[in-house]
Amino acid sequence: MEKGNEKVMSLVQLPQKAIKDVQFKLKELENGYKSWLAKQPLPVEAAIVTATTAINGAAIGAFLGVMTQDLTSSLPTPPPQSSLNPDAVAPFQQVQAVAGGPLVQARNFAVITGVNAGISCVMKRLRGKEDLQSSVVAAFGSGAAFSLVSGMGGANPAVNAFTSGLLFAIFQGCSFKVNR
């Protein structure tokens, strides 16, 4: 009877070993990629980090957009803009910017994650460390870029970009402090 149990155990252990082997190979591949990337000139490294992170962000945003699509159908839509001033339409734009469909969410997440990663990469390379200041600067940049791309806000996009950047920076700074 013990030989039967040993066969069952070995059949159970086989997939676990295969999973561990794949995880090891993926970690090895990731380390090789990071090593290669660190040897690149700063503009190349920043461009690659920004692009790959933006692609990942877009995938996550699209997935979340698909998952929340039913929610967005219940949100208000702006009335025809023929007689409304921009301040009256702004709340509708803000709702659409935050809770749009898969393409809107993909764009938003791509911008937020890509800009944040690109700025973080440059700051880390220039300053030689990853600290609160670098994190806050990257968050400010991603918040400002998000505001500009998403169309959030009212009549003055510069003020809205600054305000969004500031809010992102404050949130990231607090998060950085709590996590350290």
XYZ file of C-alpha atoms in Angstrom:
180
model
C 0.000 0.000 0.000
C 2.910 2.359 0.662
C 4.109 2.123 -2.948
C 0.729 3.347 -4.139
C 0.951 6.346 -1.807
C 4.481 7.079 -3.011
C 3.283 7.154 -6.624
C 0.464 9.513 -5.708
C 2.905 11.747 -3.822
C 5.339 11.777 -6.731
C 2.545 12.693 -9.122
C 1.568 15.573 -6.823
C 5.175 16.697 -6.411
C 5.851 16.667 -10.167
C 3.677 19.732 -10.956
C 5.075 21.532 -7.909
C 8.628 20.905 -9.103
C 7.731 22.074 -12.615
C 6.212 25.260 -11.197
C 9.317 25.915 -9.089
C 11.531 25.316 -12.140
C 9.513 27.786 -14.222
C 9.595 30.348 -11.403
C 13.377 29.943 -11.131
C 13.848 30.383 -14.887
C 11.601 33.457 -14.930
C 13.533 34.994 -12.014
C 16.792 34.248 -13.818
C 15.429 35.896 -16.977
C 14.234 38.924 -15.003
C 17.622 39.345 -13.317
C 19.385 39.127 -16.684
C 17.041 41.727 -18.144
C 17.572 44.088 -15.196
C 21.330 43.636 -15.460
C 21.268 44.406 -19.197
C 19.012 47.401 -18.657
C 21.282 48.878 -15.981
C 24.151 48.907 -18.515
C 22.190 51.025 -21.012
C 22.500 54.805 -21.334
C 19.989 56.723 -19.202
C 17.696 57.774 -22.101
C 17.473 54.183 -23.356
C 16.818 52.791 -19.886
C 14.181 55.445 -19.147
C 12.424 54.886 -22.480
C 12.334 51.110 -22.055
C 11.195 51.282 -18.426
C 8.511 53.829 -19.302
C 7.239 51.845 -22.300
C 7.179 48.428 -20.615
C 5.539 49.772 -17.484
C 2.979 51.696 -19.546
C 2.127 48.503 -21.439
C 1.616 46.666 -18.151
C -0.479 49.550 -16.835
C -2.581 49.568 -19.985
C -3.257 45.841 -19.621
C -4.323 46.284 -16.000
C -6.456 49.305 -16.893
C -8.155 47.497 -19.765
C -8.883 44.526 -17.511
C -10.358 46.781 -14.825
C -12.310 48.675 -17.479
C -13.860 45.436 -18.690
C -14.645 44.364 -15.141
C -16.331 47.674 -14.287
C -18.092 48.266 -17.600
C -21.502 47.539 -16.093
C -20.851 50.212 -13.479
C -20.057 52.874 -16.075
C -23.350 52.367 -17.877
C -25.165 53.689 -14.800
C -23.052 56.865 -14.608
C -24.448 60.150 -15.887
C -23.497 61.349 -19.354
C -23.037 64.990 -20.205
C -25.912 66.739 -21.917
C -25.365 68.176 -25.387
C -22.637 70.803 -25.104
C -24.237 73.373 -27.372
C -25.306 75.740 -24.608
C -23.199 74.677 -21.607
C -20.084 76.382 -20.409
C -16.967 74.256 -19.694
C -17.445 74.449 -15.924
C -20.860 72.800 -16.189
C -19.474 69.894 -18.230
C -16.374 69.402 -16.024
C -18.020 67.058 -13.469
C -19.152 64.758 -16.269
C -15.640 64.705 -17.720
C -14.191 63.852 -14.320
C -16.554 60.904 -13.914
C -15.695 59.631 -17.409
C -11.948 60.077 -16.774
C -12.070 57.960 -13.642
C -14.678 55.370 -14.610
C -14.550 55.089 -18.394
C -14.562 51.911 -20.417
C -11.628 49.594 -21.104
C -9.841 51.919 -23.533
C -10.148 54.928 -21.234
C -8.908 52.920 -18.270
C -6.069 51.437 -20.335
C -4.959 54.928 -21.329
C -5.211 56.271 -17.790
C -3.299 53.414 -16.204
C -0.678 53.472 -18.958
C -0.047 57.170 -18.364
C 0.031 56.929 -14.582
C 2.289 53.874 -14.413
C 4.510 54.747 -17.371
C 5.224 58.334 -16.347
C 5.768 57.318 -12.726
C 8.201 54.542 -13.677
C 10.070 56.719 -16.170
C 10.571 59.576 -13.717
C 11.506 57.139 -10.934
C 14.058 55.511 -13.227
C 15.682 58.842 -14.113
C 15.665 60.057 -10.503
C 17.176 56.812 -9.238
C 19.923 56.873 -11.867
C 20.747 60.556 -11.310
C 20.583 60.510 -7.523
C 21.811 56.956 -6.970
C 19.026 56.107 -4.559
C 15.332 55.502 -4.305
C 13.944 57.731 -1.565
C 10.979 59.852 -0.542
C 12.016 62.776 -2.747
C 12.295 60.630 -5.876
C 8.983 58.944 -5.124
C 7.166 62.258 -4.614
C 8.622 63.800 -7.788
C 7.552 60.751 -9.824
C 4.066 60.835 -8.311
C 3.728 64.555 -9.049
C 4.689 63.932 -12.683
C 2.284 61.036 -13.092
C -0.570 62.989 -11.474
C 0.017 65.996 -13.717
C 0.246 63.795 -16.829
C -2.917 61.931 -15.833
C -4.790 65.200 -15.434
C -3.697 66.435 -18.852
C -4.414 63.184 -20.690
C -7.701 62.344 -19.004
C -9.225 65.795 -19.449
C -10.102 66.053 -15.766
C -10.773 69.466 -14.413
C -12.248 72.672 -15.639
C -11.204 75.632 -17.696
C -7.528 75.839 -16.660
C -5.624 72.624 -17.466
C -2.360 73.965 -15.976
C -3.920 74.523 -12.562
C -5.663 71.148 -12.739
C -2.413 69.403 -13.691
C -0.608 71.071 -10.792
C -3.397 70.201 -8.346
C -3.579 66.573 -9.496
C 0.193 66.289 -9.360
C 0.207 67.714 -5.859
C -2.497 65.290 -4.683
C -0.662 62.315 -6.218
C 2.596 63.496 -4.583
C 1.007 63.884 -1.144
C -0.634 60.471 -1.373
C 2.606 58.836 -2.563
C 4.665 60.601 0.105
C 2.338 59.367 2.855
C 2.323 55.878 1.359
C 6.119 55.864 1.113
C 6.476 56.884 4.749
C 3.976 54.267 5.954
C 5.607 51.469 3.943
C 9.167 52.274 5.084
